PDB file of C-alpha atoms in Angstrom:
ATOM      1  CA  MET G  14       0.000   0.000   0.000  1.00 47.00           C
ATOM      2  CA  SER G  15       1.670   3.221  -1.172  1.00 46.00           C
ATOM      3  CA  GLY G  16       1.778   6.487   0.725  1.00 47.00           C
ATOM      4  CA  ARG G  17       0.010   8.515  -1.980  1.00 47.00           C
ATOM      5  CA  LEU G  18      -3.498   8.461  -3.359  1.00 47.00           C
ATOM      6  CA  ASP G  19      -4.170   6.899  -6.742  1.00 50.00           C
ATOM      7  CA  PRO G  20      -5.460   9.260  -9.458  1.00 50.00           C
ATOM      8  CA  PRO G  21      -9.255   9.370  -9.613  1.00 48.00           C
ATOM      9  CA  ASP G  22     -11.030   7.407 -12.283  1.00 48.00           C
ATOM     10  CA  PRO G  23     -12.321   9.802 -15.010  1.00 46.00           C
ATOM     11  CA  ALA G  24     -15.490   7.710 -15.307  1.00 45.00           C
ATOM     12  CA  ASP G  25     -16.428   8.667 -11.752  1.00 46.00           C
ATOM     13  CA  SER G  26     -16.440  12.437 -12.437  1.00 45.00           C
ATOM     14  CA  SER G  27     -19.762  14.238 -12.831  1.00 44.00           C
ATOM     15  CA  CYS G  28     -21.379  17.678 -12.489  1.00 46.00           C
ATOM     16  CA  SER G  29     -22.405  16.920  -8.912  1.00 43.00           C
ATOM     17  CA  SER G  30     -20.334  18.101  -5.989  1.00 44.00           C
ATOM     18  CA  SER G  31     -17.143  16.100  -5.506  1.00 40.00           C
ATOM     19  CA  ALA G  32     -15.987  14.581  -2.273  1.00 37.00           C
ATOM     20  CA  ALA G  33     -13.507  17.419  -1.854  1.00 38.00           C
ATOM     21  CA  ASP G  34     -16.334  19.956  -2.125  1.00 40.00           C
ATOM     22  CA  SER G  35     -18.555  18.065   0.293  1.00 36.00           C
ATOM     23  CA  PHE G  36     -15.829  17.329   2.832  1.00 33.00           C
ATOM     24  CA  PRO G  37     -13.305  20.206   3.087  1.00 36.00           C
ATOM     25  CA  LEU G  38     -11.024  18.160   5.321  1.00 31.00           C
ATOM     26  CA  ARG G  39     -10.090  16.054   2.299  1.00 35.00           C
ATOM     27  CA  ARG G  40      -8.048  19.012   1.083  1.00 36.00           C
ATOM     28  CA  LEU G  41      -5.542  18.160   3.818  1.00 35.00           C
ATOM     29  CA  LEU G  42      -4.817  14.756   2.243  1.00 37.00           C
ATOM     30  CA  PRO G  43      -1.872  14.237  -0.175  1.00 42.00           C
ATOM     31  CA  LEU G  44      -2.709  15.255  -3.740  1.00 42.00           C
ATOM     32  CA  PRO G  45      -2.463  12.850  -6.711  1.00 43.00           C
ATOM     33  CA  ALA G  46       0.542  13.046  -8.965  1.00 45.00           C
ATOM     34  CA  ALA G  47      -1.501  14.767 -11.660  1.00 43.00           C
ATOM     35  CA  ALA G  48      -2.299  17.582  -9.241  1.00 43.00           C
ATOM     36  CA  THR G  49       1.375  18.141  -8.401  1.00 45.00           C
ATOM     37  CA  ALA G  50       2.526  18.452 -11.991  1.00 47.00           C
ATOM     38  CA  GLU G  51       4.834  21.382 -12.544  1.00 50.00           C
ATOM     39  CA  PRO G  52       3.158  24.528 -13.890  1.00 49.00           C
ATOM     40  CA  GLY G  53       3.787  25.008 -17.586  1.00 51.00           C
ATOM     41  CA  SER G  54       4.330  21.313 -18.278  1.00 50.00           C
ATOM     42  CA  GLU G  55       2.326  19.599 -21.002  1.00 50.00           C
ATOM     43  CA  ARG G  56       0.637  17.404 -18.460  1.00 53.00           C
ATOM     44  CA  ALA G  57      -0.416  20.356 -16.305  1.00 49.00           C
ATOM     45  CA  ALA G  58      -1.627  22.339 -19.333  1.00 51.00           C
ATOM     46  CA  GLY G  59      -3.837  19.498 -20.507  1.00 53.00           C
ATOM     47  CA  ARG G  60      -5.244  19.058 -17.047  1.00 53.00           C
ATOM     48  CA  GLU G  61      -6.007  22.793 -16.715  1.00 50.00           C
ATOM     49  CA  LYS G  62      -7.821  22.850 -20.062  1.00 48.00           C
ATOM     50  CA  SER G  63      -9.958  19.847 -19.160  1.00 51.00           C
ATOM     51  CA  GLU G  64     -10.767  21.399 -15.778  1.00 49.00           C
ATOM     52  CA  VAL G  65     -11.835  24.672 -17.410  1.00 45.00           C
ATOM     53  CA  ARG G  66     -14.100  22.856 -19.882  1.00 51.00           C
ATOM     54  CA  ALA G  67     -15.593  20.596 -17.220  1.00 47.00           C
ATOM     55  CA  GLY G  68     -15.962  23.439 -14.747  1.00 50.00           C
ATOM     56  CA  SER G  69     -17.741  25.742 -17.180  1.00 51.00           C
ATOM     57  CA  SER G  70     -20.177  23.069 -18.343  1.00 50.00           C
ATOM     58  CA  CYS G  71     -20.899  21.897 -14.807  1.00 50.00           C
ATOM     59  CA  ALA G  72     -21.401  25.488 -13.631  1.00 48.00           C
ATOM     60  CA  SER G  73     -23.849  26.143 -16.462  1.00 49.00           C
ATOM     61  CA  VAL G  74     -25.883  23.017 -15.727  1.00 44.00           C
ATOM     62  CA  SER G  75     -25.872  23.559 -11.958  1.00 51.00           C
ATOM     63  CA  ALA G  76     -26.880  27.216 -12.398  1.00 53.00           C
ATOM     64  CA  MET G  77     -29.639  26.547 -14.909  1.00 59.00           C
ATOM     65  CA  SER G  78     -31.264  23.618 -13.097  1.00 80.00           C
ATOM     66  CA  PRO G  79     -32.345  25.535  -9.954  1.00 76.00           C
ATOM     67  CA  LEU G  80     -33.308  28.543 -12.093  1.00 83.00           C
ATOM     68  CA  LEU G  81     -35.512  26.450 -14.384  1.00 88.00           C
ATOM     69  CA  ALA G  82     -37.047  24.628 -11.426  1.00 89.00           C
ATOM     70  CA  PHE G  83     -37.844  27.922  -9.725  1.00 91.00           C
ATOM     71  CA  TYR G  84     -39.542  29.480 -12.730  1.00 91.00           C
ATOM     72  CA  LEU G  85     -41.595  26.335 -13.330  1.00 94.00           C
ATOM     73  CA  CYS G  86     -42.784  26.486  -9.710  1.00 94.00           C
ATOM     74  CA  TYR G  87     -43.319  30.235  -9.965  1.00 95.00           C
ATOM     75  CA  MET G  88     -45.482  29.925 -13.074  1.00 96.00           C
ATOM     76  CA  LEU G  89     -47.438  27.133 -11.396  1.00 97.00           C
ATOM     77  CA  CYS G  90     -47.872  29.413  -8.362  1.00 97.00           C
ATOM     78  CA  LEU G  91     -49.245  32.229 -10.519  1.00 97.00           C
ATOM     79  CA  GLY G  92     -51.587  29.810 -12.305  1.00 98.00           C
ATOM     80  CA  LEU G  93     -52.906  28.243  -9.098  1.00 98.00           C
ATOM     81  CA  GLY G  94     -53.526  31.678  -7.576  1.00 98.00           C
ATOM     82  CA  ALA G  95     -55.502  32.827 -10.614  1.00 98.00           C
ATOM     83  CA  ALA G  96     -57.455  29.558 -10.584  1.00 98.00           C
ATOM     84  CA  CYS G  97     -58.381  30.092  -6.914  1.00 98.00           C
ATOM     85  CA  VAL G  98     -59.829  33.548  -7.567  1.00 98.00           C
ATOM     86  CA  ALA G  99     -61.589  32.444 -10.772  1.00 98.00           C
ATOM     87  CA  THR G 100     -63.185  29.449  -9.037  1.00 98.00           C
ATOM     88  CA  ALA G 101     -64.396  31.605  -6.127  1.00 98.00           C
ATOM     89  CA  CYS G 102     -65.923  34.098  -8.577  1.00 98.00           C
ATOM     90  CA  LEU G 103     -67.560  31.281 -10.549  1.00 97.00           C
ATOM     91  CA  TRP G 104     -69.080  29.815  -7.406  1.00 97.00           C
ATOM     92  CA  SER G 105     -70.560  33.135  -6.257  1.00 96.00           C
ATOM     93  CA  SER G 106     -71.825  34.176  -9.695  1.00 95.00           C
ATOM     94  CA  ARG G 107     -73.025  30.848 -11.117  1.00 93.00           C
ATOM     95  CA  TRP G 108     -74.516  29.135  -8.042  1.00 93.00           C
ATOM     96  CA  ARG G 109     -75.063  31.946  -5.504  1.00 94.00           C
ATOM     97  CA  GLY G 110     -76.702  34.558  -7.767  1.00 93.00           C
ATOM     98  CA  GLY G 111     -73.974  37.168  -8.292  1.00 95.00           C
ATOM     99  CA  PHE G 112     -72.770  40.218  -6.383  1.00 96.00           C
ATOM    100  CA  ALA G 113     -74.266  43.305  -4.748  1.00 95.00           C
ATOM    101  CA  TRP G 114     -73.676  45.534  -1.714  1.00 94.00           C
ATOM    102  CA  ASP G 115     -77.187  45.795  -0.315  1.00 93.00           C
ATOM    103  CA  GLY G 116     -77.184  43.684   2.848  1.00 91.00           C
ATOM    104  CA  THR G 117     -78.603  40.631   1.092  1.00 93.00           C
ATOM    105  CA  ALA G 118     -77.029  37.269   0.340  1.00 93.00           C
ATOM    106  CA  LEU G 119     -75.569  38.850  -2.800  1.00 96.00           C
ATOM    107  CA  GLN G 120     -73.407  41.014  -0.557  1.00 96.00           C
ATOM    108  CA  PHE G 121     -72.211  37.940   1.318  1.00 96.00           C
ATOM    109  CA  ASN G 122     -70.957  36.548  -2.010  1.00 97.00           C
ATOM    110  CA  TRP G 123     -68.178  39.136  -1.918  1.00 97.00           C
ATOM    111  CA  HIS G 124     -66.829  37.573   1.265  1.00 97.00           C
ATOM    112  CA  PRO G 125     -65.303  34.347  -0.130  1.00 97.00           C
ATOM    113  CA  VAL G 126     -63.977  36.081  -3.238  1.00 98.00           C
ATOM    114  CA  LEU G 127     -62.279  38.920  -1.354  1.00 98.00           C
ATOM    115  CA  MET G 128     -60.849  36.703   1.377  1.00 98.00           C
ATOM    116  CA  VAL G 129     -59.416  34.184  -1.089  1.00 98.00           C
ATOM    117  CA  ALA G 130     -58.015  36.969  -3.276  1.00 98.00           C
ATOM    118  CA  GLY G 131     -56.559  38.914  -0.348  1.00 97.00           C
ATOM    119  CA  LEU G 132     -55.406  36.644   2.462  1.00 96.00           C
ATOM    120  CA  VAL G 133     -54.385  33.784   0.166  1.00 98.00           C
ATOM    121  CA  VAL G 134     -53.504  34.747  -3.408  1.00 98.00           C
ATOM    122  CA  VAL G 135     -52.182  38.328  -3.207  1.00 98.00           C
ATOM    123  CA  TYR G 136     -50.550  37.475   0.117  1.00 98.00           C
ATOM    124  CA  GLY G 137     -48.824  34.462  -1.449  1.00 97.00           C
ATOM    125  CA  TYR G 138     -47.649  36.479  -4.447  1.00 97.00           C
ATOM    126  CA  GLY G 139     -46.126  39.080  -2.132  1.00 96.00           C
ATOM    127  CA  ALA G 140     -44.466  36.425   0.007  1.00 95.00           C
ATOM    128  CA  VAL G 141     -42.513  34.867  -2.887  1.00 95.00           C
ATOM    129  CA  LEU G 142     -41.549  38.207  -4.430  1.00 93.00           C
ATOM    130  CA  TYR G 143     -38.012  38.128  -3.002  1.00 87.00           C
ATOM    131  CA  ARG G 144     -37.462  34.659  -4.482  1.00 89.00           C
ATOM    132  CA  VAL G 145     -37.702  35.917  -8.085  1.00 89.00           C
ATOM    133  CA  PRO G 146     -34.121  35.950  -9.484  1.00 86.00           C
ATOM    134  CA  LEU G 147     -34.868  39.116 -11.492  1.00 83.00           C
ATOM    135  CA  THR G 148     -34.890  41.006  -8.187  1.00 80.00           C
ATOM    136  CA  TRP G 149     -31.431  39.800  -7.179  1.00 81.00           C
ATOM    137  CA  GLY G 150     -28.387  42.020  -7.526  1.00 78.00           C
ATOM    138  CA  GLN G 151     -30.518  45.157  -7.503  1.00 76.00           C
ATOM    139  CA  ASN G 152     -31.371  47.787  -4.945  1.00 83.00           C
ATOM    140  CA  LYS G 153     -33.636  46.018  -2.475  1.00 84.00           C
ATOM    141  CA  ARG G 154     -35.648  49.069  -1.392  1.00 88.00           C
ATOM    142  CA  PRO G 155     -37.975  49.209  -4.467  1.00 90.00           C
ATOM    143  CA  TRP G 156     -38.761  45.524  -3.977  1.00 90.00           C
ATOM    144  CA  LYS G 157     -39.411  46.182  -0.286  1.00 91.00           C
ATOM    145  CA  LEU G 158     -41.903  48.872  -1.303  1.00 94.00           C
ATOM    146  CA  LEU G 159     -43.574  46.508  -3.787  1.00 95.00           C
ATOM    147  CA  HIS G 160     -43.697  43.773  -1.150  1.00 95.00           C
ATOM    148  CA  GLY G 161     -45.305  46.185   1.322  1.00 95.00           C
ATOM    149  CA  ALA G 162     -47.777  47.403  -1.333  1.00 97.00           C
ATOM    150  CA  LEU G 163     -48.877  43.860  -2.183  1.00 97.00           C
ATOM    151  CA  MET G 164     -49.344  43.080   1.486  1.00 97.00           C
ATOM    152  CA  LEU G 165     -51.344  46.294   1.946  1.00 97.00           C
ATOM    153  CA  LEU G 166     -53.552  45.328  -1.005  1.00 98.00           C
ATOM    154  CA  ALA G 167     -54.088  41.902   0.559  1.00 98.00           C
ATOM    155  CA  LEU G 168     -55.038  43.564   3.856  1.00 97.00           C
ATOM    156  CA  VAL G 169     -57.496  45.964   2.189  1.00 98.00           C
ATOM    157  CA  LEU G 170     -59.193  43.096   0.325  1.00 98.00           C
ATOM    158  CA  ALA G 171     -59.442  41.105   3.561  1.00 97.00           C
ATOM    159  CA  VAL G 172     -60.978  44.052   5.437  1.00 97.00           C
ATOM    160  CA  LEU G 173     -63.549  44.538   2.646  1.00 97.00           C
ATOM    161  CA  GLY G 174     -64.346  40.840   2.806  1.00 97.00           C
ATOM    162  CA  LEU G 175     -64.921  41.075   6.564  1.00 97.00           C
ATOM    163  CA  CYS G 176     -67.107  44.165   6.110  1.00 97.00           C
ATOM    164  CA  ALA G 177     -69.222  42.267   3.579  1.00 97.00           C
ATOM    165  CA  VAL G 178     -69.993  39.389   5.938  1.00 96.00           C
ATOM    166  CA  PHE G 179     -70.501  41.564   9.067  1.00 97.00           C
ATOM    167  CA  ASP G 180     -72.910  43.877   7.217  1.00 95.00           C
ATOM    168  CA  PHE G 181     -74.826  40.873   5.902  1.00 96.00           C
ATOM    169  CA  HIS G 182     -75.091  39.320   9.359  1.00 95.00           C
ATOM    170  CA  ASN G 183     -76.187  42.589  10.993  1.00 95.00           C
ATOM    171  CA  ALA G 184     -78.792  43.270   8.311  1.00 94.00           C
ATOM    172  CA  ASN G 185     -80.314  39.811   8.720  1.00 93.00           C
ATOM    173  CA  GLY G 186     -80.002  39.423  12.485  1.00 93.00           C
ATOM    174  CA  THR G 187     -77.409  36.675  12.249  1.00 93.00           C
ATOM    175  CA  PRO G 188     -74.939  36.394  15.162  1.00 94.00           C
ATOM    176  CA  ASN G 189     -71.309  37.253  14.479  1.00 95.00           C
ATOM    177  CA  LEU G 190     -68.192  35.359  15.477  1.00 95.00           C
ATOM    178  CA  TYR G 191     -69.827  32.177  16.720  1.00 94.00           C
ATOM    179  CA  SER G 192     -68.037  29.604  14.518  1.00 95.00           C
ATOM    180  CA  LEU G 193     -64.481  28.321  14.577  1.00 96.00           C
ATOM    181  CA  HIS G 194     -64.142  29.549  10.983  1.00 97.00           C
ATOM    182  CA  SER G 195     -64.910  33.124  12.045  1.00 96.00           C
ATOM    183  CA  TRP G 196     -62.507  32.962  14.989  1.00 97.00           C
ATOM    184  CA  VAL G 197     -59.615  31.779  12.819  1.00 97.00           C
ATOM    185  CA  GLY G 198     -60.407  34.262  10.048  1.00 97.00           C
ATOM    186  CA  VAL G 199     -60.674  37.351  12.257  1.00 97.00           C
ATOM    187  CA  ALA G 200     -57.594  36.364  14.272  1.00 97.00           C
ATOM    188  CA  THR G 201     -55.599  35.912  11.062  1.00 97.00           C
ATOM    189  CA  ALA G 202     -56.716  39.277   9.683  1.00 97.00           C
ATOM    190  CA  ALA G 203     -55.873  41.043  12.969  1.00 97.00           C
ATOM    191  CA  LEU G 204     -52.459  39.380  13.150  1.00 97.00           C
ATOM    192  CA  PHE G 205     -51.857  40.300   9.526  1.00 97.00           C
ATOM    193  CA  ALA G 206     -52.634  43.972  10.198  1.00 97.00           C
ATOM    194  CA  ALA G 207     -50.210  44.017  13.138  1.00 97.00           C
ATOM    195  CA  GLN G 208     -47.556  42.238  11.052  1.00 96.00           C
ATOM    196  CA  TRP G 209     -47.872  44.770   8.249  1.00 96.00           C
ATOM    197  CA  ALA G 210     -47.603  47.760  10.628  1.00 96.00           C
ATOM    198  CA  VAL G 211     -44.541  46.333  12.381  1.00 96.00           C
ATOM    199  CA  GLY G 212     -42.971  45.424   9.043  1.00 95.00           C
ATOM    200  CA  VAL G 213     -43.359  48.957   7.677  1.00 95.00           C
ATOM    201  CA  ALA G 214     -41.974  50.506  10.865  1.00 95.00           C
ATOM    202  CA  THR G 215     -39.046  48.097  10.987  1.00 94.00           C
ATOM    203  CA  PHE G 216     -37.972  47.537   7.390  1.00 93.00           C
ATOM    204  CA  LEU G 217     -39.093  50.646   5.500  1.00 92.00           C
ATOM    205  CA  LEU G 218     -38.450  53.552   7.871  1.00 90.00           C
ATOM    206  CA  PRO G 219     -34.883  54.851   7.453  1.00 88.00           C
ATOM    207  CA  CYS G 220     -34.604  55.581  11.170  1.00 90.00           C
ATOM    208  CA  SER G 221     -35.065  51.917  12.069  1.00 89.00           C
ATOM    209  CA  PRO G 222     -31.785  50.549  13.528  1.00 93.00           C
ATOM    210  CA  ALA G 223     -30.107  47.562  11.917  1.00 91.00           C
ATOM    211  CA  SER G 224     -30.100  45.664  15.202  1.00 93.00           C
ATOM    212  CA  LEU G 225     -33.905  45.916  15.388  1.00 93.00           C
ATOM    213  CA  ARG G 226     -34.266  44.659  11.821  1.00 92.00           C
ATOM    214  CA  LYS G 227     -31.993  41.719  12.547  1.00 92.00           C
ATOM    215  CA  PHE G 228     -34.059  40.831  15.603  1.00 94.00           C
ATOM    216  CA  VAL G 229     -37.468  41.218  13.942  1.00 94.00           C
ATOM    217  CA  LYS G 230     -36.697  39.513  10.622  1.00 93.00           C
ATOM    218  CA  PRO G 231     -36.883  35.836  11.736  1.00 93.00           C
ATOM    219  CA  VAL G 232     -40.099  36.574  13.646  1.00 95.00           C
ATOM    220  CA  HIS G 233     -41.494  38.376  10.593  1.00 95.00           C
ATOM    221  CA  VAL G 234     -40.702  35.392   8.338  1.00 93.00           C
ATOM    222  CA  PHE G 235     -42.139  32.856  10.790  1.00 95.00           C
ATOM    223  CA  LEU G 236     -45.361  34.799  11.314  1.00 95.00           C
ATOM    224  CA  GLY G 237     -45.713  35.287   7.566  1.00 95.00           C
ATOM    225  CA  ALA G 238     -45.694  31.541   6.903  1.00 96.00           C
ATOM    226  CA  THR G 239     -47.958  30.945   9.917  1.00 96.00           C
ATOM    227  CA  MET G 240     -50.569  33.454   8.748  1.00 97.00           C
ATOM    228  CA  LEU G 241     -50.605  31.997   5.242  1.00 97.00           C
ATOM    229  CA  SER G 242     -51.295  28.573   6.764  1.00 97.00           C
ATOM    230  CA  LEU G 243     -54.037  30.017   8.986  1.00 97.00           C
ATOM    231  CA  SER G 244     -55.570  31.727   5.950  1.00 97.00           C
ATOM    232  CA  ALA G 245     -55.828  28.346   4.224  1.00 98.00           C
ATOM    233  CA  VAL G 246     -57.459  26.865   7.335  1.00 98.00           C
ATOM    234  CA  ALA G 247     -59.976  29.723   7.507  1.00 97.00           C
ATOM    235  CA  CYS G 248     -60.856  29.497   3.818  1.00 98.00           C
ATOM    236  CA  VAL G 249     -61.253  25.721   3.733  1.00 98.00           C
ATOM    237  CA  SER G 250     -63.388  25.691   6.897  1.00 97.00           C
ATOM    238  CA  GLY G 251     -65.483  28.562   5.515  1.00 97.00           C
ATOM    239  CA  ILE G 252     -66.080  26.745   2.232  1.00 97.00           C
ATOM    240  CA  ASN G 253     -67.175  23.633   4.094  1.00 96.00           C
ATOM    241  CA  GLU G 254     -69.425  25.635   6.410  1.00 96.00           C
ATOM    242  CA  LYS G 255     -71.107  27.420   3.500  1.00 95.00           C
ATOM    243  CA  LEU G 256     -71.735  24.174   1.639  1.00 95.00           C
ATOM    244  CA  PHE G 257     -73.376  22.652   4.718  1.00 93.00           C
ATOM    245  CA  PHE G 258     -75.631  25.716   5.056  1.00 92.00           C
ATOM    246  CA  VAL G 259     -76.829  25.929   1.449  1.00 92.00           C
ATOM    247  CA  LEU G 260     -76.894  22.258   0.418  1.00 92.00           C
ATOM    248  CA  LYS G 261     -79.531  20.868   2.782  1.00 85.00           C
ATOM    249  CA  GLY G 262     -81.529  19.019   0.128  1.00 75.00           C
ATOM    250  CA  ASN G 263     -84.777  20.993   0.570  1.00 71.00           C
ATOM    251  CA  GLY G 264     -87.024  19.593  -2.143  1.00 61.00           C
ATOM    252  CA  THR G 265     -86.038  19.992  -5.796  1.00 57.00           C
ATOM    253  CA  VAL G 266     -84.079  23.225  -5.328  1.00 65.00           C
ATOM    254  CA  THR G 267     -80.875  21.750  -3.983  1.00 75.00           C
ATOM    255  CA  GLN G 268     -79.396  18.335  -3.412  1.00 86.00           C
ATOM    256  CA  PRO G 269     -77.872  17.465  -0.039  1.00 90.00           C
ATOM    257  CA  TYR G 270     -74.141  17.899   0.373  1.00 92.00           C
ATOM    258  CA  SER G 271     -73.788  14.160   0.963  1.00 90.00           C
ATOM    259  CA  GLN G 272     -74.813  13.462  -2.645  1.00 91.00           C
ATOM    260  CA  LEU G 273     -72.013  15.720  -3.916  1.00 93.00           C
ATOM    261  CA  PRO G 274     -73.937  17.911  -6.381  1.00 93.00           C
ATOM    262  CA  PRO G 275     -72.044  20.104  -8.897  1.00 94.00           C
ATOM    263  CA  GLU G 276     -71.883  23.044  -6.461  1.00 95.00           C
ATOM    264  CA  ALA G 277     -70.302  20.809  -3.825  1.00 96.00           C
ATOM    265  CA  VAL G 278     -67.754  19.559  -6.365  1.00 97.00           C
ATOM    266  CA  LEU G 279     -66.845  23.146  -7.237  1.00 97.00           C
ATOM    267  CA  GLY G 280     -66.581  24.175  -3.575  1.00 97.00           C
ATOM    268  CA  ASN G 281     -64.422  21.177  -2.701  1.00 97.00           C
ATOM    269  CA  SER G 282     -62.256  21.864  -5.752  1.00 98.00           C
ATOM    270  CA  LEU G 283     -61.746  25.446  -4.578  1.00 98.00           C
ATOM    271  CA  GLY G 284     -60.546  24.131  -1.228  1.00 98.00           C
ATOM    272  CA  VAL G 285     -58.102  21.763  -2.936  1.00 98.00           C
ATOM    273  CA  LEU G 286     -56.763  24.606  -5.098  1.00 98.00           C
ATOM    274  CA  ILE G 287     -56.230  26.804  -2.036  1.00 98.00           C
ATOM    275  CA  VAL G 288     -54.345  24.073  -0.179  1.00 98.00           C
ATOM    276  CA  ALA G 289     -52.187  23.325  -3.233  1.00 98.00           C
ATOM    277  CA  PHE G 290     -51.376  27.022  -3.696  1.00 98.00           C
ATOM    278  CA  VAL G 291     -50.422  27.530  -0.044  1.00 98.00           C
ATOM    279  CA  LEU G 292     -48.268  24.379   0.047  1.00 98.00           C
ATOM    280  CA  LEU G 293     -46.456  25.485  -3.114  1.00 97.00           C
ATOM    281  CA  VAL G 294     -45.772  28.947  -1.674  1.00 97.00           C
ATOM    282  CA  LEU G 295     -44.466  27.457   1.581  1.00 97.00           C
ATOM    283  CA  MET G 296     -42.238  25.074  -0.383  1.00 96.00           C
ATOM    284  CA  MET G 297     -40.798  27.958  -2.384  1.00 94.00           C
ATOM    285  CA  LEU G 298     -40.154  29.937   0.783  1.00 94.00           C
ATOM    286  CA  SER G 299     -38.431  27.018   2.525  1.00 93.00           C
ATOM    287  CA  ASN G 300     -36.054  26.188  -0.357  1.00 89.00           C
ATOM    288  CA  ARG G 301     -32.738  27.820   0.571  1.00 86.00           C
ATOM    289  CA  LYS G 302     -31.439  27.444  -3.002  1.00 85.00           C
ATOM    290  CA  TRP G 303     -34.047  29.989  -4.098  1.00 85.00           C
ATOM    291  CA  GLN G 304     -33.267  32.475  -1.343  1.00 84.00           C
ATOM    292  CA  ARG G 305     -32.043  35.949  -2.245  1.00 78.00           C
ATOM    293  CA  PRO G 306     -28.199  35.823  -2.078  1.00 78.00           C
ATOM    294  CA  ASP G 307     -27.787  38.776   0.286  1.00 68.00           C
ATOM    295  CA  ASP G 308     -30.397  37.305   2.642  1.00 67.00           C
ATOM    296  CA  ALA G 309     -28.693  33.906   2.549  1.00 63.00           C
ATOM    297  CA  ALA G 310     -25.293  35.494   3.258  1.00 61.00           C
ATOM    298  CA  ALA G 311     -26.708  37.416   6.199  1.00 60.00           C
ATOM    299  CA  GLU G 312     -27.939  34.156   7.741  1.00 57.00           C
ATOM    300  CA  GLN G 313     -24.550  32.397   7.526  1.00 53.00           C
ATOM    301  CA  PRO G 314     -22.872  31.800  10.910  1.00 47.00           C
ATOM    302  CA  VAL G 315     -20.185  34.294  11.770  1.00 40.00           C
ATOM    303  CA  TYR G 316     -17.816  31.686  13.207  1.00 40.00           C
ATOM    304  CA  SER G 317     -17.149  28.267  11.696  1.00 37.00           C
ATOM    305  CA  PRO G 318     -14.507  26.106  13.430  1.00 39.00           C
ATOM    306  CA  LEU G 319     -13.985  24.052  10.278  1.00 35.00           C
ATOM    307  CA  LEU G 320     -13.310  27.118   8.148  1.00 35.00           C
ATOM    308  CA  GLN G 321     -11.014  28.509  10.811  1.00 39.00           C
ATOM    309  CA  GLU G 322      -9.107  25.221  10.802  1.00 37.00           C
ATOM    310  CA  GLU G 323      -8.780  25.276   7.026  1.00 38.00           C
ATOM    311  CA  ASN G 324      -7.579  28.869   6.964  1.00 38.00           C
TER     312      ASN G 324
END
């Protein structure tokens, strides 16, 4: 058994990370003879050329794969969000009679549309804004303003949706805030309003200290994902509650929910679309490969014993 390592087999090389990249301590081991060839020699020149060609091709593939995967997920996210709003509008217009703001059931029809559009779709679009690679390498402040504007739009839509259902209940003598759906929905909207106010004060005001931003950011991110999940819970429970109320099987007008009439199929499909959209947004937010580079660098640990040992 010799004291040096044998040269690696060329057939084992690929565009994936090598053992030396995965385990930095391997750099401390003796190098193969090919790696210790004198600079300028024919052997070293050939090796350098092959490394340049392999490195450039591997870098291109490794850079394009995450980028392509992100944009496929992003387009799917945009499509699912649009499908959620379109399905909610179709349900209210086709099966519930349309829209109005007169205290009748037609006013209530605004509630599911506005809540789905605000607390789910627009909120989700704003949450993944920083993941879009087109925003990387640019001044972050305009994207912060756009993020805050999208979240404000989501909040305004949610407040209008709550006004629609409270006005309808008050006009018809229906009690407010008695169901678990209403508790979750109102709590989510209130938490969202507080989150938006704290976010503006912390991340958009120039007088906000950097130490405060560093402290608030992980809480802001955690609450953002939590509220999106709660929004999905509120919407799905509200859809189910509405279907139970309107599909009682009274004569020939409606069929019972248990027989799964077309309206029930559409309502259940809306719930599935909402869950799929929220899960996709949460997956995009949790993928560190799609994180904005300056945000990822800020989260790296300041001290690494392994790096200190290598240096």
